[in-house]
Amino acid sequence: MKYDYLIVGSGLFGATFARLATDSGKRCLVIDKRPHLGGNVYCKEVGGVHVHQYGPHIFHTSDKKVWEFVNRFVEFNRFTLMTVANYKGRLYNLPFNMNTFYGMWGVKTPEEARAKIESQRKAVGQITNLEEQAISLVGRDIYEALIKGYTEKQWGRACKDLPSFIIRRLPVRYTFDNNYFNDTYQGIPIGGYNVLIEKLLEGVEVRTDTDFFGGMEHEWKEMAETLVYTGKIDDFYHHRYGELQYRSLRFEHELLPTPNYQGIAIMNFTDRETPYTRIVEHKHFEMMGSEVNNLPMTVISREYPQEYCQGAEAYYPVNDEANSLLYAKYQALAEKEDRVIFGGRLAEYKYYDMDDTIAKAMEKFCKYQEKIVSLQQKT
Ligand code: FAD
Ligand code: UDP
């Protein structure tokens, strides 16, 4: 065999796995169907701005091992995500905190905020879906203004038909703290995400514009001892049990002749009528304070959610009941594979953040190495 590992996909799962394997003396080949490396964290440089081509990415984690791992390859800046929601022209702070409650109701103390939310959550009993979860956490007013429209655009489904865990991703705080995440560590790689990917893949053989299903599937499988697959799991099994559903996105990128378009990296548009969910102004991820004025132009991206169809990009797994049952059938097939490791957002059909993806790649690499060693000892 020419390689120890053939890795399908150069996103964070594939790139982390390749780094770990290469560092322990294994021969790897990474292929990716896109014309570039990095999967969804890839950035394109436009006039000195790193444009997050596949949606805004903020690195955040409480996992010290993951944080130390990424910091071996790149330094991170002090960016902290604080998002503003625009609901019919009025602005509110996100995630849900005392600033949001003040903006919504004029309440000034945690006690007043709790009382207001309590008075609006009374009708809800057992929590079975996102709508009930949201009302129970922040009350009906905030649900109607900041959650319902955004979520139904984002997922193309009624909040009543979505799992409650999606809204629990966002913190709810009774303090004046606009940090979007609760994690210990946060930032953007200095020089952009491509630096991280380049370092992870340094010294690794890579081929872009190469689809695993482009006619050579059998040959690819024979080329390496083990296949690491990070594409869609239902593709891997040629949709034997049917297609899993994903949510897709369309981005409209625009270069504007102004140094500062919206004053913040991410503004969400939470009403149902605005067709996009958010506008990202990329320079704010890396240019702090008055630094934004050093560059007379800016790049913004409007993000439009859309249904996934073959040929589009699959961005989010839809973890509702029907899809979870279908995924379990594919997972059962995957568990029977001896020489294939499935990893990442698409192959594990999980709503992983970047740190989860890296942690999983580390864990799966270590487990597989242990398995090989124990097999060698037996023979
Ligand atoms: P991917 O990055 O999707 O990589 C998979 C790769 O496999 C792709 O390059 C693809 O081209 C390739 N591939 C697929 N099929 C084939 C095939 N048949 N042949 C060859 N190659 C193939 N996480 C955070 O922590 N913070 C954030 O702020 C954040 N924001 C996000 C915003 C959006 C809009 C999205 C969609 C995700 C966000 N994430 C964020 C999650 C983050 O993108 C993922 O956790 C991470 O990128 C997953 O890495 P991956 O390697 O699993 O998948
Ligand atoms: N959400 C919302 N209003 C907002 C932002 C988020 O209702 O202004 C909901 C929406 O359902 C979304 C979920 O919270 O899918 C999780 O948000 P997050 O920002 O974590 O989404 P992601 O970054 O994964 O797109």
Tab-separated table of C-alpha atoms and ligand atoms in Angstrom:
chain	number	residue	atom	x	y	z
A	1	MET	CA	0.000	0.000	0.000
A	2	LYS	CA	1.280	3.416	-0.888
A	3	TYR	CA	-0.257	5.260	2.080
A	4	ASP	CA	-1.241	4.473	5.646
A	5	TYR	CA	-4.172	6.884	5.428
A	6	LEU	CA	-6.199	8.238	2.550
A	7	ILE	CA	-8.064	11.213	3.995
A	8	VAL	CA	-11.157	12.414	2.135
A	9	GLY	CA	-11.724	16.074	3.017
A	10	SER	CA	-9.249	18.755	4.053
A	11	GLY	CA	-11.486	20.473	6.628
A	12	LEU	CA	-10.506	20.640	10.286
A	13	PHE	CA	-11.189	16.954	10.877
A	14	GLY	CA	-9.123	15.770	7.912
A	15	ALA	CA	-6.327	18.306	8.461
A	16	THR	CA	-6.024	17.556	12.203
A	17	PHE	CA	-5.984	13.819	11.547
A	18	ALA	CA	-3.352	14.261	8.824
A	19	ARG	CA	-1.139	16.323	11.166
A	20	LEU	CA	-1.292	13.773	13.976
A	21	ALA	CA	-0.718	10.825	11.651
A	22	THR	CA	2.174	12.519	9.833
A	23	ASP	CA	3.817	13.462	13.123
A	24	SER	CA	3.729	9.832	14.174
A	25	GLY	CA	5.465	8.729	10.996
A	26	LYS	CA	2.434	7.707	8.919
A	27	ARG	CA	2.124	8.396	5.188
A	28	CYS	CA	-1.031	10.349	4.334
A	29	LEU	CA	-2.741	11.567	1.198
A	30	VAL	CA	-5.492	14.172	1.595
A	31	ILE	CA	-7.972	14.710	-1.236
A	32	ASP	CA	-10.660	17.360	-1.483
A	33	LYS	CA	-13.259	17.971	-4.156
A	34	ARG	CA	-13.080	21.737	-3.695
A	35	PRO	CA	-10.410	23.819	-5.464
A	36	HIS	CA	-8.871	24.786	-2.100
A	37	LEU	CA	-7.987	23.275	1.284
A	38	GLY	CA	-9.607	23.918	4.665
A	39	GLY	CA	-13.245	22.943	4.160
A	40	ASN	CA	-15.634	25.444	5.686
A	41	VAL	CA	-12.999	27.503	7.497
A	42	TYR	CA	-11.336	28.538	4.226
A	43	CYS	CA	-10.996	32.309	3.730
A	44	LYS	CA	-10.479	34.182	0.486
A	45	GLU	CA	-8.417	37.348	0.556
A	46	VAL	CA	-10.217	40.323	-0.996
A	47	GLY	CA	-8.335	43.632	-0.897
A	48	GLY	CA	-6.594	42.845	2.402
A	49	VAL	CA	-9.677	41.354	4.094
A	50	HIS	CA	-9.974	37.639	4.893
A	51	VAL	CA	-13.457	36.795	3.682
A	52	HIS	CA	-15.000	33.765	5.425
A	53	GLN	CA	-16.311	32.157	2.224
A	54	TYR	CA	-18.484	29.565	3.959
A	55	GLY	CA	-19.874	31.630	6.810
A	56	PRO	CA	-18.325	33.451	9.786
A	57	HIS	CA	-16.058	31.305	11.967
A	58	ILE	CA	-15.071	32.268	15.503
A	59	PHE	CA	-12.847	29.865	17.373
A	60	HIS	CA	-14.056	29.244	20.929
A	61	THR	CA	-13.381	26.409	23.316
A	62	SER	CA	-13.058	25.417	26.942
A	63	ASP	CA	-10.987	22.391	26.008
A	64	LYS	CA	-7.425	23.250	27.018
A	65	LYS	CA	-5.972	20.388	24.989
A	66	VAL	CA	-7.614	21.686	21.810
A	67	TRP	CA	-6.604	25.285	22.556
A	68	GLU	CA	-2.973	24.297	23.137
A	69	PHE	CA	-3.037	22.173	19.990
A	70	VAL	CA	-4.192	24.987	17.686
A	71	ASN	CA	-1.838	27.463	19.348
A	72	ARG	CA	1.081	25.259	18.314
A	73	PHE	CA	0.355	26.306	14.732
A	74	VAL	CA	-0.969	29.856	14.914
A	75	GLU	CA	-1.471	32.694	17.375
A	76	PHE	CA	-5.004	33.946	18.062
A	77	ASN	CA	-6.148	37.550	18.398
A	78	ARG	CA	-8.431	38.831	21.171
A	79	PHE	CA	-11.637	38.891	19.114
A	80	THR	CA	-14.747	38.244	21.211
A	81	LEU	CA	-18.008	37.757	19.374
A	82	MET	CA	-20.763	40.155	20.402
A	83	THR	CA	-23.675	40.075	18.028
A	84	VAL	CA	-26.410	42.629	17.440
A	85	ALA	CA	-29.901	41.579	16.365
A	86	ASN	CA	-31.813	43.928	14.110
A	87	TYR	CA	-35.567	43.405	14.520
A	88	LYS	CA	-37.543	45.686	12.236
A	89	GLY	CA	-34.963	48.461	12.621
A	90	ARG	CA	-34.514	48.205	16.397
A	91	LEU	CA	-31.234	46.821	17.728
A	92	TYR	CA	-30.850	44.307	20.579
A	93	ASN	CA	-27.767	42.675	22.054
A	94	LEU	CA	-27.178	38.949	21.674
A	95	PRO	CA	-26.830	36.480	23.264
A	96	PHE	CA	-29.711	36.977	25.692
A	97	ASN	CA	-28.438	39.007	28.629
A	98	MET	CA	-29.320	42.049	30.753
A	99	ASN	CA	-28.612	44.370	27.791
A	100	THR	CA	-31.188	42.436	25.728
A	101	PHE	CA	-33.732	42.496	28.574
A	102	TYR	CA	-33.187	46.225	29.071
A	103	GLY	CA	-33.611	46.831	25.313
A	104	MET	CA	-36.787	44.751	25.206
A	105	TRP	CA	-38.543	45.785	28.432
A	106	GLY	CA	-36.526	48.558	30.068
A	107	VAL	CA	-35.815	46.320	33.085
A	108	LYS	CA	-32.640	47.296	34.919
A	109	THR	CA	-32.049	44.514	37.457
A	110	PRO	CA	-31.764	40.719	37.200
A	111	GLU	CA	-34.742	40.407	39.538
A	112	GLU	CA	-36.959	42.519	37.258
A	113	ALA	CA	-35.781	40.540	34.218
A	114	ARG	CA	-36.499	37.198	35.884
A	115	ALA	CA	-39.958	38.352	36.910
A	116	LYS	CA	-40.747	39.475	33.353
A	117	ILE	CA	-39.580	36.168	31.849
A	118	GLU	CA	-41.372	34.186	34.535
A	119	SER	CA	-44.643	35.957	33.725
A	120	GLN	CA	-44.286	34.979	30.032
A	121	ARG	CA	-43.197	31.374	30.457
A	122	LYS	CA	-46.111	30.223	32.598
A	123	ALA	CA	-48.108	28.598	29.802
A	124	VAL	CA	-45.323	26.154	28.923
A	125	GLY	CA	-45.211	22.714	30.591
A	126	GLN	CA	-43.078	19.797	29.369
A	127	ILE	CA	-40.475	20.941	26.806
A	128	THR	CA	-40.649	18.971	23.570
A	129	ASN	CA	-39.470	21.399	20.880
A	130	LEU	CA	-37.492	24.581	20.163
A	131	GLU	CA	-40.458	26.939	20.578
A	132	GLU	CA	-41.263	25.679	24.060
A	133	GLN	CA	-37.595	25.682	25.025
A	134	ALA	CA	-37.132	29.270	23.831
A	135	ILE	CA	-40.228	30.619	25.603
A	136	SER	CA	-39.213	28.821	28.751
A	137	LEU	CA	-35.727	30.374	28.655
A	138	VAL	CA	-36.432	33.972	27.620
A	139	GLY	CA	-40.194	34.517	27.487
A	140	ARG	CA	-42.603	35.097	24.626
A	141	ASP	CA	-41.578	38.673	23.615
A	142	ILE	CA	-37.953	37.719	22.950
A	143	TYR	CA	-39.033	34.499	21.280
A	144	GLU	CA	-41.315	36.414	18.889
A	145	ALA	CA	-38.807	39.186	18.086
A	146	LEU	CA	-35.385	37.550	18.164
A	147	ILE	CA	-35.873	33.805	17.730
A	148	LYS	CA	-38.969	32.780	15.758
A	149	GLY	CA	-38.276	34.559	12.442
A	150	TYR	CA	-34.530	33.911	12.438
A	151	THR	CA	-34.905	30.234	13.290
A	152	GLU	CA	-37.652	29.575	10.765
A	153	LYS	CA	-35.553	31.226	8.029
A	154	GLN	CA	-32.427	29.383	9.120
A	155	TRP	CA	-33.968	25.923	9.276
A	156	GLY	CA	-36.915	26.242	6.843
A	157	ARG	CA	-39.124	24.614	9.485
A	158	ALA	CA	-41.500	25.778	12.198
A	159	CYS	CA	-39.898	26.185	15.643
A	160	LYS	CA	-42.389	23.593	16.884
A	161	ASP	CA	-40.796	21.024	14.546
A	162	LEU	CA	-37.196	21.625	15.630
A	163	PRO	CA	-35.209	20.027	18.470
A	164	SER	CA	-34.800	22.141	21.590
A	165	PHE	CA	-30.992	21.699	21.802
A	166	ILE	CA	-30.472	24.155	18.905
A	167	ILE	CA	-31.550	27.148	21.000
A	168	ARG	CA	-29.625	25.972	24.054
A	169	ARG	CA	-26.446	26.689	22.051
A	170	LEU	CA	-26.984	30.345	23.010
A	171	PRO	CA	-26.239	31.505	26.575
A	172	VAL	CA	-28.923	33.189	28.674
A	173	ARG	CA	-27.366	35.446	31.322
A	174	TYR	CA	-28.646	37.759	34.009
A	175	THR	CA	-25.517	39.901	33.723
A	176	PHE	CA	-24.547	42.735	31.360
A	177	ASP	CA	-22.230	40.495	29.306
A	178	ASN	CA	-22.535	40.462	25.506
A	179	ASN	CA	-20.002	37.682	24.890
A	180	TYR	CA	-21.733	35.232	22.509
A	181	PHE	CA	-19.918	32.276	24.065
A	182	ASN	CA	-19.284	31.009	27.598
A	183	ASP	CA	-15.980	29.391	26.669
A	184	THR	CA	-12.635	30.010	28.369
A	185	TYR	CA	-10.732	30.675	25.131
A	186	GLN	CA	-11.793	32.614	22.051
A	187	GLY	CA	-10.241	34.363	19.051
A	188	ILE	CA	-9.446	34.401	15.350
A	189	PRO	CA	-6.139	33.047	14.017
A	190	ILE	CA	-3.765	35.927	13.294
A	191	GLY	CA	-3.340	35.947	9.509
A	192	GLY	CA	-6.627	34.053	9.096
A	193	TYR	CA	-7.756	30.407	9.176
A	194	ASN	CA	-5.750	29.499	6.065
A	195	VAL	CA	-2.570	29.845	8.158
A	196	LEU	CA	-3.858	27.198	10.560
A	197	ILE	CA	-4.814	24.851	7.720
A	198	GLU	CA	-1.494	25.354	5.904
A	199	LYS	CA	0.403	24.506	9.083
A	200	LEU	CA	-1.762	21.468	9.823
A	201	LEU	CA	-1.115	20.184	6.314
A	202	GLU	CA	2.586	21.127	6.119
A	203	GLY	CA	4.537	18.226	4.616
A	204	VAL	CA	1.343	16.292	3.787
A	205	GLU	CA	0.570	15.258	0.200
A	206	VAL	CA	-2.668	16.943	-0.901
A	207	ARG	CA	-4.820	16.971	-4.025
A	208	THR	CA	-7.614	19.478	-4.545
A	209	ASP	CA	-10.352	19.292	-7.239
A	210	THR	CA	-10.471	15.564	-6.524
A	211	ASP	CA	-13.827	13.989	-5.752
A	212	PHE	CA	-13.715	10.639	-3.982
A	213	PHE	CA	-16.793	9.673	-6.001
A	214	GLY	CA	-15.356	10.945	-9.283
A	215	GLY	CA	-14.987	7.470	-10.823
A	216	MET	CA	-11.998	6.148	-8.827
A	217	GLU	CA	-13.679	5.139	-5.594
A	218	HIS	CA	-12.371	1.578	-5.744
A	219	GLU	CA	-8.805	2.672	-6.547
A	220	TRP	CA	-8.786	5.218	-3.708
A	221	LYS	CA	-9.890	2.525	-1.257
A	222	GLU	CA	-7.049	0.255	-2.385
A	223	MET	CA	-4.415	2.950	-2.123
A	224	ALA	CA	-4.203	3.107	1.674
A	225	GLU	CA	-4.434	0.816	4.676
A	226	THR	CA	-7.153	2.990	6.179
A	227	LEU	CA	-9.635	5.466	4.782
A	228	VAL	CA	-10.550	8.554	6.783
A	229	TYR	CA	-13.824	9.847	5.381
A	230	THR	CA	-15.187	13.308	6.258
A	231	GLY	CA	-17.825	13.746	3.518
A	232	LYS	CA	-21.564	13.056	3.855
A	233	ILE	CA	-22.179	9.615	5.297
A	234	ASP	CA	-25.217	8.966	3.069
A	235	ASP	CA	-23.032	9.679	-0.005
A	236	PHE	CA	-20.557	7.068	1.209
A	237	TYR	CA	-23.277	4.426	1.122
A	238	HIS	CA	-24.778	5.734	-2.130
A	239	HIS	CA	-27.995	6.682	-0.306
A	240	ARG	CA	-28.854	3.023	0.298
A	241	TYR	CA	-31.470	3.912	2.895
A	242	GLY	CA	-32.415	7.284	1.406
A	243	GLU	CA	-30.966	10.798	1.607
A	244	LEU	CA	-30.262	12.550	4.883
A	245	GLN	CA	-31.467	16.143	4.986
A	246	TYR	CA	-29.085	19.082	5.342
A	247	ARG	CA	-29.558	22.813	5.421
A	248	SER	CA	-27.633	24.852	2.896
A	249	LEU	CA	-26.673	28.525	2.568
A	250	ARG	CA	-26.113	31.019	-0.213
A	251	PHE	CA	-23.743	33.944	0.318
A	252	GLU	CA	-23.879	37.271	-1.460
A	253	HIS	CA	-20.467	38.903	-1.031
A	254	GLU	CA	-20.109	42.624	-1.713
A	255	LEU	CA	-17.114	44.966	-1.738
A	256	LEU	CA	-18.095	48.453	-0.538
A	257	PRO	CA	-16.139	51.720	-0.727
A	258	THR	CA	-16.521	52.530	2.963
A	259	PRO	CA	-14.186	51.703	5.857
A	260	ASN	CA	-16.932	50.655	8.261
A	261	TYR	CA	-20.350	49.519	7.028
A	262	GLN	CA	-22.135	48.265	10.153
A	263	GLY	CA	-19.642	48.703	13.013
A	264	ILE	CA	-19.732	45.048	14.043
A	265	ALA	CA	-18.702	41.664	12.618
A	266	ILE	CA	-22.164	40.074	12.654
A	267	MET	CA	-25.615	41.646	12.560
A	268	ASN	CA	-28.579	39.242	12.636
A	269	PHE	CA	-31.868	40.176	10.954
A	270	THR	CA	-34.411	38.372	13.068
A	271	ASP	CA	-37.703	39.312	11.363
A	272	ARG	CA	-39.323	36.811	8.980
A	273	GLU	CA	-39.560	39.247	6.042
A	274	THR	CA	-35.839	40.069	5.489
A	275	PRO	CA	-34.746	37.155	3.285
A	276	TYR	CA	-31.254	36.813	4.763
A	277	THR	CA	-30.425	35.864	8.353
A	278	ARG	CA	-27.309	37.953	8.860
A	279	ILE	CA	-24.778	40.354	7.402
A	280	VAL	CA	-21.145	39.638	8.154
A	281	GLU	CA	-18.568	42.434	7.871
A	282	HIS	CA	-15.346	40.431	7.788
A	283	LYS	CA	-12.738	43.074	8.610
A	284	HIS	CA	-14.041	43.373	12.193
A	285	PHE	CA	-12.753	39.861	12.962
A	286	GLU	CA	-9.182	41.019	12.582
A	287	MET	CA	-9.137	44.834	12.695
A	288	MET	CA	-9.964	46.188	16.120
A	289	GLY	CA	-11.178	49.689	17.026
A	290	SER	CA	-9.857	52.486	14.810
A	291	GLU	CA	-7.749	49.979	12.836
A	292	VAL	CA	-10.807	49.491	10.599
A	293	ASN	CA	-10.184	52.968	9.163
A	294	ASN	CA	-6.736	51.946	7.872
A	295	LEU	CA	-8.487	50.251	4.985
A	296	PRO	CA	-10.886	52.526	3.021
A	297	MET	CA	-13.046	49.626	1.836
A	298	THR	CA	-14.909	46.736	3.399
A	299	VAL	CA	-16.391	43.381	2.388
A	300	ILE	CA	-19.815	42.270	3.599
A	301	SER	CA	-21.685	38.986	3.066
A	302	ARG	CA	-25.424	38.475	3.243
A	303	GLU	CA	-26.308	34.938	4.295
A	304	TYR	CA	-29.412	33.320	2.788
A	305	PRO	CA	-30.454	29.923	4.164
A	306	GLN	CA	-31.774	27.448	1.619
A	307	GLU	CA	-32.829	23.839	1.243
A	308	TYR	CA	-30.005	21.482	0.390
A	309	CYS	CA	-30.091	19.658	-2.943
A	310	GLN	CA	-27.427	17.452	-4.578
A	311	GLY	CA	-24.604	19.628	-5.914
A	312	ALA	CA	-25.086	22.397	-3.329
A	313	GLU	CA	-23.011	22.629	-0.131
A	314	ALA	CA	-24.362	20.730	2.874
A	315	TYR	CA	-23.761	23.065	5.826
A	316	TYR	CA	-25.938	21.859	8.686
A	317	PRO	CA	-27.224	18.391	9.553
A	318	VAL	CA	-30.946	18.511	10.345
A	319	ASN	CA	-31.032	16.620	13.625
A	320	ASP	CA	-34.793	16.095	13.847
A	321	GLU	CA	-36.328	12.746	14.701
A	322	ALA	CA	-36.731	11.362	11.168
A	323	ASN	CA	-33.171	12.243	10.169
A	324	SER	CA	-31.731	10.959	13.449
A	325	LEU	CA	-33.395	7.583	12.818
A	326	LEU	CA	-32.055	7.481	9.264
A	327	TYR	CA	-28.577	8.451	10.434
A	328	ALA	CA	-28.642	5.630	13.001
A	329	LYS	CA	-29.036	3.145	10.124
A	330	TYR	CA	-25.980	4.541	8.333
A	331	GLN	CA	-24.069	4.650	11.610
A	332	ALA	CA	-24.747	0.942	12.103
A	333	LEU	CA	-23.122	0.269	8.712
A	334	ALA	CA	-20.192	2.527	9.577
A	335	GLU	CA	-19.549	0.703	12.829
A	336	LYS	CA	-19.045	-2.522	10.922
A	337	GLU	CA	-16.253	-1.042	8.775
A	338	ASP	CA	-12.781	-2.231	9.744
A	339	ARG	CA	-10.678	0.064	7.626
A	340	VAL	CA	-12.739	3.232	7.506
A	341	ILE	CA	-12.848	6.047	10.057
A	342	PHE	CA	-15.791	8.429	9.740
A	343	GLY	CA	-15.251	11.889	11.197
A	344	GLY	CA	-16.461	15.473	11.193
A	345	ARG	CA	-19.746	17.305	10.763
A	346	LEU	CA	-20.910	15.518	7.623
A	347	ALA	CA	-19.714	11.970	8.291
A	348	GLU	CA	-20.944	11.962	11.901
A	349	TYR	CA	-24.032	14.047	11.063
A	350	LYS	CA	-23.479	16.223	14.147
A	351	TYR	CA	-23.695	19.967	14.747
A	352	TYR	CA	-19.998	20.141	15.690
A	353	ASP	CA	-18.191	23.388	16.340
A	354	MET	CA	-14.548	23.653	15.290
A	355	ASP	CA	-13.217	22.638	18.689
A	356	ASP	CA	-15.524	19.589	18.811
A	357	THR	CA	-14.278	18.594	15.362
A	358	ILE	CA	-10.620	18.867	16.378
A	359	ALA	CA	-11.235	17.036	19.669
A	360	LYS	CA	-12.991	14.215	17.781
A	361	ALA	CA	-10.133	13.932	15.274
A	362	MET	CA	-7.628	13.688	18.149
A	363	GLU	CA	-9.744	11.081	19.917
A	364	LYS	CA	-10.382	8.966	16.816
A	365	PHE	CA	-6.711	9.069	15.789
A	366	CYS	CA	-5.561	7.897	19.243
A	367	LYS	CA	-8.195	5.140	19.450
A	368	TYR	CA	-7.294	3.860	15.993
A	369	GLN	CA	-3.573	3.818	16.783
A	370	GLU	CA	-4.302	1.828	19.951
A	371	LYS	CA	-6.418	-0.600	17.929
A	372	ILE	CA	-3.577	-1.139	15.428
A	373	VAL	CA	-1.050	-1.709	18.218
A	374	SER	CA	-3.283	-4.233	19.969
A	375	LEU	CA	-3.901	-6.098	16.665
A	376	GLN	CA	-0.147	-6.188	16.014
A	377	GLN	CA	0.473	-7.589	19.485
A	378	LYS	CA	-2.071	-10.364	18.898
A	379	THR	CA	-0.470	-11.509	15.600
B	1	FAD	P1	-15.805	20.542	6.519
B	1	FAD	O1	-15.142	21.795	6.892
B	1	FAD	O2	-17.140	20.606	5.868
B	1	FAD	O3	-14.811	19.735	5.565
B	1	FAD	C1	-15.201	18.622	4.823
B	1	FAD	C2	-14.383	18.619	3.534
B	1	FAD	O4	-14.628	17.388	2.840
B	1	FAD	C3	-14.765	19.738	2.587
B	1	FAD	O5	-13.614	20.472	2.227
B	1	FAD	C4	-15.370	19.022	1.392
B	1	FAD	O6	-15.092	19.662	0.151
B	1	FAD	C5	-14.676	17.672	1.472
B	1	FAD	N1	-15.440	16.605	0.826
B	1	FAD	C6	-16.719	16.252	1.053
B	1	FAD	N2	-17.078	15.252	0.232
B	1	FAD	C7	-15.998	14.956	-0.514
B	1	FAD	C8	-15.747	14.029	-1.565
B	1	FAD	N3	-16.700	13.222	-2.027
B	1	FAD	N4	-14.511	13.996	-2.131
B	1	FAD	C9	-13.542	14.838	-1.701
B	1	FAD	N5	-13.726	15.755	-0.734
B	1	FAD	C10	-14.941	15.807	-0.157
B	1	FAD	N6	-17.680	26.407	14.368
B	1	FAD	C11	-17.152	27.154	15.360
B	1	FAD	O7	-16.463	26.624	16.246
B	1	FAD	N7	-17.342	28.519	15.394
B	1	FAD	C12	-18.074	29.167	14.446
B	1	FAD	O8	-18.220	30.387	14.512
B	1	FAD	C13	-18.655	28.390	13.402
B	1	FAD	N8	-19.385	28.994	12.466
B	1	FAD	C14	-19.944	28.244	11.460
B	1	FAD	C15	-20.702	28.893	10.483
B	1	FAD	C16	-21.276	28.157	9.466
B	1	FAD	C17	-22.103	28.851	8.429
B	1	FAD	C18	-21.089	26.743	9.410
B	1	FAD	C19	-21.707	25.927	8.301
B	1	FAD	C20	-20.322	26.103	10.353
B	1	FAD	C21	-19.734	26.835	11.407
B	1	FAD	N9	-18.947	26.229	12.377
B	1	FAD	C22	-18.418	26.980	13.392
B	1	FAD	C23	-18.678	24.770	12.348
B	1	FAD	C24	-17.380	24.428	11.604
B	1	FAD	O9	-17.475	24.855	10.281
B	1	FAD	C25	-17.163	22.908	11.661
B	1	FAD	O10	-17.107	22.436	12.987
B	1	FAD	C26	-15.881	22.446	10.971
B	1	FAD	O11	-15.501	23.236	9.907
B	1	FAD	C27	-16.112	21.026	10.512
B	1	FAD	O12	-14.963	20.510	9.876
B	1	FAD	P2	-15.094	19.192	9.019
B	1	FAD	O13	-13.718	18.801	8.637
B	1	FAD	O14	-15.930	18.212	9.732
B	1	FAD	O15	-15.986	19.567	7.752
B	2	UDP	N1	-30.882	31.972	16.870
B	2	UDP	C1	-31.962	32.829	16.896
B	2	UDP	N2	-31.770	34.156	16.718
B	2	UDP	C2	-30.552	34.684	16.507
B	2	UDP	C3	-29.438	33.810	16.501
B	2	UDP	C4	-29.638	32.457	16.671
B	2	UDP	O1	-33.095	32.379	17.069
B	2	UDP	O2	-30.441	35.903	16.337
B	2	UDP	C5	-31.137	30.532	17.035
B	2	UDP	C6	-31.261	29.813	15.683
B	2	UDP	O3	-32.235	28.805	15.816
B	2	UDP	C7	-29.898	29.204	15.510
B	2	UDP	C8	-29.553	28.833	16.935
B	2	UDP	O4	-30.072	29.917	17.721
B	2	UDP	O5	-29.933	28.082	14.643
B	2	UDP	C9	-28.089	28.671	17.237
B	2	UDP	O6	-27.419	29.868	16.897
B	2	UDP	P1	-25.896	29.889	16.522
B	2	UDP	O7	-25.462	31.301	16.436
B	2	UDP	O8	-25.175	28.989	17.438
B	2	UDP	O9	-25.951	29.242	15.062
B	2	UDP	P2	-24.763	28.899	14.029
B	2	UDP	O10	-23.588	29.737	14.358
B	2	UDP	O11	-24.495	27.450	14.203
B	2	UDP	O12	-25.374	29.210	12.709
